[in-house]
Short mmCIF file of C-alpha atoms in Angstrom, two decimals:
data_model
loop_
_atom_site.label_atom_id
_atom_site.label_comp_id
_atom_site.label_asym_id
_atom_site.label_seq_id
_atom_site.Cartn_x
_atom_site.Cartn_y
_atom_site.Cartn_z
CA SER A 1 4.36 3.08 -5.83
CA ILE A 2 5.03 5.76 -8.64
CA PRO A 3 1.32 5.52 -9.57
CA GLU A 4 0.26 6.40 -5.97
CA LEU A 5 2.79 9.22 -5.81
CA ALA A 6 1.90 10.89 -9.06
CA THR A 7 -1.93 10.40 -8.46
CA GLY A 8 -1.67 11.87 -5.09
CA ILE A 9 0.39 14.99 -6.07
CA SER A 10 -1.89 15.67 -9.16
CA SER A 11 -5.18 15.18 -7.06
CA ILE A 12 -3.84 17.64 -4.53
CA GLN A 13 -2.10 20.34 -6.81
CA LEU A 14 -4.46 20.20 -9.74
CA LEU A 15 -7.86 19.23 -8.29
CA ASN A 16 -7.56 20.18 -4.61
CA GLN A 17 -8.93 16.65 -3.60
CA PRO A 18 -6.71 15.37 -0.84
CA ASP A 19 -9.30 12.69 -0.13
CA ILE A 20 -8.51 11.06 -3.53
CA ALA A 21 -4.81 11.10 -2.59
CA ALA A 22 -5.44 9.68 0.96
CA GLY A 23 -8.07 7.22 -0.45
CA ASP A 24 -5.61 5.94 -3.08
CA VAL A 25 -2.91 5.33 -0.58
CA PHE A 26 -5.18 3.66 2.08
CA GLY A 27 -7.01 1.59 -0.56
CA SER A 28 -3.86 0.58 -2.37
CA ASN A 29 -2.56 -0.87 1.06
CA LEU A 30 -5.84 -2.99 1.33
CA PHE A 31 -5.68 -4.09 -2.25
CA ASN A 32 -1.90 -5.14 -1.96
CA LEU A 33 -2.89 -7.29 0.95
CA LEU A 34 -5.82 -8.71 -1.04
CA ILE A 35 -3.29 -9.63 -3.69
CA ILE A 36 -1.51 -11.99 -1.10
CA GLY A 37 -4.84 -13.63 -0.56
CA VAL A 38 -5.20 -14.08 -4.36
CA LEU A 39 -1.59 -15.25 -4.72
CA ASP A 40 -2.24 -18.04 -2.08
CA VAL A 41 -5.08 -19.36 -4.46
CA ILE A 42 -2.56 -19.30 -7.45
CA TRP A 43 0.09 -21.18 -5.45
CA ARG A 44 -1.34 -24.58 -5.43
CA ASN A 45 1.25 -26.75 -3.47
CA GLU A 46 0.79 -25.26 -0.03
CA PRO A 47 -0.13 -21.87 1.69
CA ILE A 48 2.05 -19.31 0.00
CA LEU A 49 2.88 -17.79 3.44
CA ARG A 50 4.33 -21.04 4.89
CA ASN A 51 8.03 -20.55 3.77
CA VAL A 52 8.41 -16.86 3.27
CA GLY A 53 8.29 -15.60 6.83
CA ASP A 54 11.92 -14.78 7.49
CA SER A 55 12.98 -12.03 9.83
CA ASN A 56 13.20 -9.61 6.86
CA ILE A 57 9.71 -9.86 5.62
CA ILE A 58 8.24 -9.97 9.23
CA ALA A 59 10.17 -6.73 10.03
CA ILE A 60 8.61 -5.11 6.85
CA ALA A 61 5.10 -6.20 7.93
CA THR A 62 5.73 -5.06 11.61
CA PHE A 63 6.75 -1.53 10.47
CA GLY A 64 3.75 -1.45 8.23
CA ILE A 65 1.49 -2.02 11.20
CA ILE A 66 3.42 0.82 13.04
CA VAL A 67 2.88 3.38 10.29
CA PHE A 68 -0.81 2.42 9.94
CA VAL A 69 -1.28 3.03 13.63
CA LEU A 70 0.49 6.51 13.36
CA GLY A 71 -1.63 7.28 10.34
CA ILE A 72 -4.82 6.62 12.49
CA GLN A 73 -3.57 8.73 15.14
CA ALA A 74 -2.74 11.65 12.75
CA ILE A 75 -6.28 11.54 11.24
CA PHE A 76 -7.88 11.41 14.82
CA LEU A 77 -5.65 13.97 16.55
CA HIS A 78 -5.65 16.58 13.58
CA ASP A 79 -9.45 16.29 13.88
CA GLN A 80 -9.49 16.76 17.68
CA TRP A 81 -6.72 19.23 18.07
CA SER A 82 -7.08 22.33 15.63
CA VAL A 83 -3.50 23.46 16.79
CA LEU A 84 -1.98 20.61 14.78
CA ASN A 85 -3.54 22.08 11.69
CA THR A 86 -1.36 25.30 11.94
CA PHE A 87 1.89 23.41 11.29
CA LEU A 88 3.26 23.65 7.69
CA VAL A 89 4.10 19.92 8.01
CA SER A 90 2.37 17.87 10.70
CA PRO A 91 4.60 16.49 13.56
CA ILE A 92 2.92 13.10 13.18
CA ALA A 93 3.56 13.11 9.46
CA ILE A 94 7.34 13.78 10.45
CA THR A 95 7.17 10.90 12.84
CA ILE A 96 5.74 8.57 10.28
CA PHE A 97 8.63 9.55 7.82
CA ILE A 98 11.28 8.94 10.52
CA VAL A 99 9.76 5.59 11.35
CA PHE A 100 9.84 4.82 7.70
CA LEU A 101 13.62 5.72 7.42
CA ILE A 102 14.41 3.44 10.53
CA SER A 103 12.48 0.68 8.81
CA LEU A 104 14.82 0.97 5.70
CA PHE A 105 17.78 0.96 8.04
CA VAL A 106 16.63 -2.07 9.94
CA VAL A 107 15.58 -4.15 6.96
CA HIS A 108 18.84 -3.25 5.19
CA ARG A 109 20.83 -4.49 8.29
CA ILE A 110 18.89 -7.69 8.39
CA SER A 111 19.31 -8.19 4.61
CA SER A 112 22.99 -7.56 4.92
CA THR A 113 23.32 -10.09 7.69
CA SER A 114 21.42 -12.66 5.70
CA ALA A 115 23.58 -12.14 2.62
CA GLU A 116 26.87 -12.62 4.59
CA ASN A 117 25.58 -15.93 5.70
CA THR A 118 24.43 -17.08 2.26
CA SER A 119 26.83 -18.09 -0.49
CA THR A 120 25.67 -16.75 -3.79
CA THR A 121 27.12 -16.59 -7.34
CA PRO A 122 27.19 -13.26 -8.91
CA THR A 123 24.97 -12.93 -11.98
CA SER A 124 26.42 -11.16 -15.03
CA ILE A 125 24.02 -8.74 -16.92
CA LYS A 126 24.18 -9.16 -20.74
CA SER A 127 22.16 -5.99 -21.61
CA PRO A 128 24.02 -2.53 -21.15
CA ILE A 129 22.90 -0.92 -18.00
CA TYR A 130 21.86 2.35 -19.75
CA LYS A 131 19.17 0.57 -21.59
CA THR A 132 17.71 -0.65 -18.26
CA TYR A 133 17.72 3.01 -16.99
CA LEU A 134 16.13 4.29 -20.14
CA THR A 135 13.38 1.64 -20.00
CA TYR A 136 12.83 2.56 -16.27
CA LEU A 137 12.75 6.40 -17.10
CA ILE A 138 10.25 5.96 -20.25
CA SER A 139 8.03 3.56 -18.23
CA ALA A 140 7.97 5.85 -15.05
CA SER A 141 7.03 8.77 -17.39
CA VAL A 142 4.09 7.07 -18.99
CA ILE A 143 2.78 6.18 -15.50
CA ILE A 144 3.21 9.75 -14.20
CA VAL A 145 1.14 11.14 -17.18
CA THR A 146 -1.57 8.54 -16.99
CA ALA A 147 -1.86 8.99 -13.34
CA ILE A 148 -2.71 12.75 -13.96
CA PHE A 149 -5.60 11.75 -16.16
CA LEU A 150 -6.58 9.16 -13.57
CA SER A 151 -7.00 11.88 -11.02
CA PHE A 152 -9.29 13.87 -13.35
CA ALA A 153 -11.45 10.69 -14.09
CA ALA A 154 -11.69 9.98 -10.44
CA GLU A 155 -13.10 13.43 -9.71
CA LYS A 156 -15.50 13.11 -12.62
CA ILE A 157 -16.78 9.76 -11.50
CA ALA A 158 -17.30 10.95 -7.98
CA HIS A 159 -19.32 14.01 -9.32
CA VAL A 160 -21.37 12.02 -11.82
CA LEU A 161 -22.45 9.29 -9.56
CA ASP A 162 -22.64 11.56 -6.43
CA TRP A 163 -20.08 9.46 -4.45
CA GLU A 164 -17.60 10.68 -1.86
CA THR A 165 -14.13 11.20 -3.23
CA SER A 166 -12.77 9.15 -0.32
CA PHE A 167 -14.58 6.17 -1.70
CA VAL A 168 -13.61 6.65 -5.21
CA GLY A 169 -9.99 7.10 -4.20
CA THR A 170 -10.04 3.93 -2.01
CA GLN A 171 -11.78 1.75 -4.60
CA PHE A 172 -11.38 2.85 -8.22
CA VAL A 173 -8.14 4.81 -7.97
CA ALA A 174 -6.42 2.43 -5.64
CA PHE A 175 -7.34 -0.55 -7.81
CA SER A 176 -5.88 1.11 -10.81
CA THR A 177 -2.72 2.18 -9.21
CA SER A 178 -2.18 -1.20 -7.66
CA LEU A 179 -2.19 -2.88 -11.09
CA PRO A 180 1.61 -2.88 -11.13
CA GLU A 181 1.97 -4.76 -7.94
CA LEU A 182 -0.65 -7.45 -9.01
CA ALA A 183 1.26 -7.89 -12.32
CA SER A 184 4.79 -8.10 -10.79
CA SER A 185 3.39 -10.29 -8.01
CA ILE A 186 1.86 -12.84 -10.33
CA ALA A 187 5.03 -12.74 -12.44
CA ALA A 188 7.10 -13.55 -9.34
CA VAL A 189 4.87 -16.43 -8.19
CA ARG A 190 5.04 -17.83 -11.72
CA LEU A 191 8.84 -17.69 -11.58
CA GLY A 192 8.79 -19.60 -8.28
CA VAL A 193 9.93 -16.79 -6.04
CA PRO A 194 6.95 -16.19 -3.68
CA LYS A 195 9.17 -14.38 -1.16
CA LEU A 196 9.80 -11.63 -3.69
CA ALA A 197 6.16 -11.11 -4.34
CA ILE A 198 5.10 -10.89 -0.61
CA ALA A 199 8.04 -8.60 0.24
CA GLY A 200 7.18 -6.30 -2.57
CA LEU A 201 3.53 -6.03 -1.47
CA LEU A 202 4.33 -5.45 2.22
CA GLY A 203 7.09 -3.08 1.28
CA SER A 204 4.67 -1.13 -1.03
CA ASN A 205 2.50 -0.65 1.84
CA LEU A 206 5.29 0.71 3.95
CA PHE A 207 6.48 2.89 1.27
CA ASN A 208 3.07 4.27 0.57
CA MET A 209 2.47 5.33 4.30
CA GLY A 210 6.09 6.44 5.02
CA PHE A 211 7.00 8.30 1.78
CA VAL A 212 4.07 8.93 -0.41
CA MET A 213 1.79 10.35 2.30
CA PHE A 214 4.70 12.48 3.55
CA ILE A 215 4.96 13.92 -0.01
CA ASP A 216 1.22 14.45 -0.19
CA GLU A 217 1.43 16.27 3.03
CA ILE A 218 4.18 18.70 1.60
CA ALA A 219 2.14 19.16 -1.64
CA TYR A 220 -0.99 20.12 0.13
CA THR A 221 -0.75 23.88 0.95
CA ASN A 222 -4.30 24.75 1.86
CA GLY A 223 -3.84 23.74 5.51
CA SER A 224 -3.15 20.49 7.07
CA PHE A 225 -3.38 17.40 4.81
CA TRP A 226 -4.25 15.03 7.60
CA GLY A 227 -6.98 17.58 8.98
CA ALA A 228 -8.47 17.68 5.43
CA ILE A 229 -9.13 14.04 4.79
CA ASP A 230 -12.25 12.05 5.74
CA GLU A 231 -12.37 9.97 8.94
CA THR A 232 -13.40 7.04 6.81
CA HIS A 233 -9.66 6.41 6.17
CA ILE A 234 -9.41 5.39 9.93
CA PHE A 235 -11.59 2.30 9.22
CA THR A 236 -9.59 1.54 6.05
CA ALA A 237 -6.29 1.78 8.02
CA THR A 238 -7.68 -0.47 10.91
CA THR A 239 -8.64 -3.06 8.44
CA ALA A 240 -5.00 -3.00 6.96
CA ILE A 241 -3.73 -3.55 10.44
CA LEU A 242 -5.96 -6.44 10.75
CA MET A 243 -5.02 -7.96 7.39
CA THR A 244 -1.33 -7.34 8.14
CA GLY A 245 -1.74 -9.23 11.44
CA ILE A 246 -3.30 -12.09 9.59
CA VAL A 247 -0.35 -12.23 7.22
CA ILE A 248 2.19 -12.16 10.14
CA ALA A 249 0.24 -14.98 11.96
CA ALA A 250 0.19 -17.14 8.93
CA MET A 251 3.85 -16.63 8.47
CA ALA A 252 4.46 -17.71 12.18
CA ILE A 253 2.10 -20.69 12.29
CA LYS A 254 3.47 -22.14 9.00
CA SER A 255 0.41 -24.28 8.19
CA ASN A 256 1.17 -26.84 5.55
CA ARG A 257 -2.33 -27.49 4.24
CA LYS A 258 -5.23 -25.68 2.79
CA ILE A 259 -8.76 -25.87 4.24
CA LEU A 260 -10.32 -26.05 0.81
CA ARG A 261 -8.64 -27.25 -2.38
CA TYR A 262 -7.31 -23.75 -3.27
CA PHE A 263 -7.93 -21.69 -0.30
CA SER A 264 -6.07 -21.52 2.98
CA ALA A 265 -7.46 -19.98 6.27
CA GLU A 266 -5.55 -16.78 5.66
CA SER A 267 -6.55 -16.22 2.03
CA ILE A 268 -10.13 -16.72 3.05
CA LEU A 269 -9.75 -14.17 5.90
CA LEU A 270 -7.87 -11.60 3.57
CA ILE A 271 -10.40 -11.87 0.89
CA SER A 272 -13.29 -11.68 3.23
CA ALA A 273 -11.86 -8.68 5.21
CA TYR A 274 -11.27 -6.77 1.87
CA THR A 275 -14.82 -7.44 0.60
CA LEU A 276 -16.51 -6.62 3.81
CA THR A 277 -14.54 -3.50 4.17
CA SER A 278 -15.30 -2.31 0.51
CA ILE A 279 -19.03 -2.87 1.08
CA LEU A 280 -19.00 -0.89 4.34
CA ILE A 281 -17.01 2.04 3.00
CA PHE A 282 -19.51 2.34 0.11
CA LEU A 283 -22.32 2.29 2.55
CA PHE A 284 -20.72 4.81 4.78
CA SER A 285 -19.60 7.21 2.00
CA LYS A 286 -22.82 7.58 0.11
CA ASN A 287 -24.05 11.24 0.06
#
């Protein structure tokens, strides 16, 4: 989620475009859920969500829905109650951040309990750990620098094509910043660990809403961040709730077959929901 964080801060601080920051987060959430549908197509044996629905991942998805709902309330209430725009940091944003911290604790407790009940053999790391840290820092630095250029490019696209910045953030910027999730998820599936991919995608959504949006709120100093963004994001967040619900339902039902050769019912629903939402957002956001 470093791309979303860096893009959000640069969009706000350098361009004063909070809608690009918000659109990036909400759009990335949708794209991450779309990736689950794509992974289902790649996973040929059975529906990919059939055997990944343990209590840990379901908890991540459930908390994701909670922060989506709170995000919708934040946009709506800041639009209706001007008094909320006088706070340095929105009370609802603080609530979202607290829910995020609670989710970390709950998921950690569930993971710890599962680990205690599972016998594992420790894996030794051949490479010196400092090389791993160095690789991470270099990669993160490159992402941060490119994210800044991405913010400027997004603003230019919106200006040249006369599109709303909310749409550009939700579609173009979100697609770009979600490429790490796409690459790592496909890699996890190819390694035969779909649970890692699904947990990463759902966890990224939770992190985007609970942490990245909170930092965006702090970075925006021209009033209330939630009061400055477009109400179109309510529609995007609502779709994210629906798509997350589809994922939870699929994990609970545990269907063992696909309707078509490559597509399960949930993958068709996820891909259709994303496509329809993208079309509607474009139509609603045209100047």
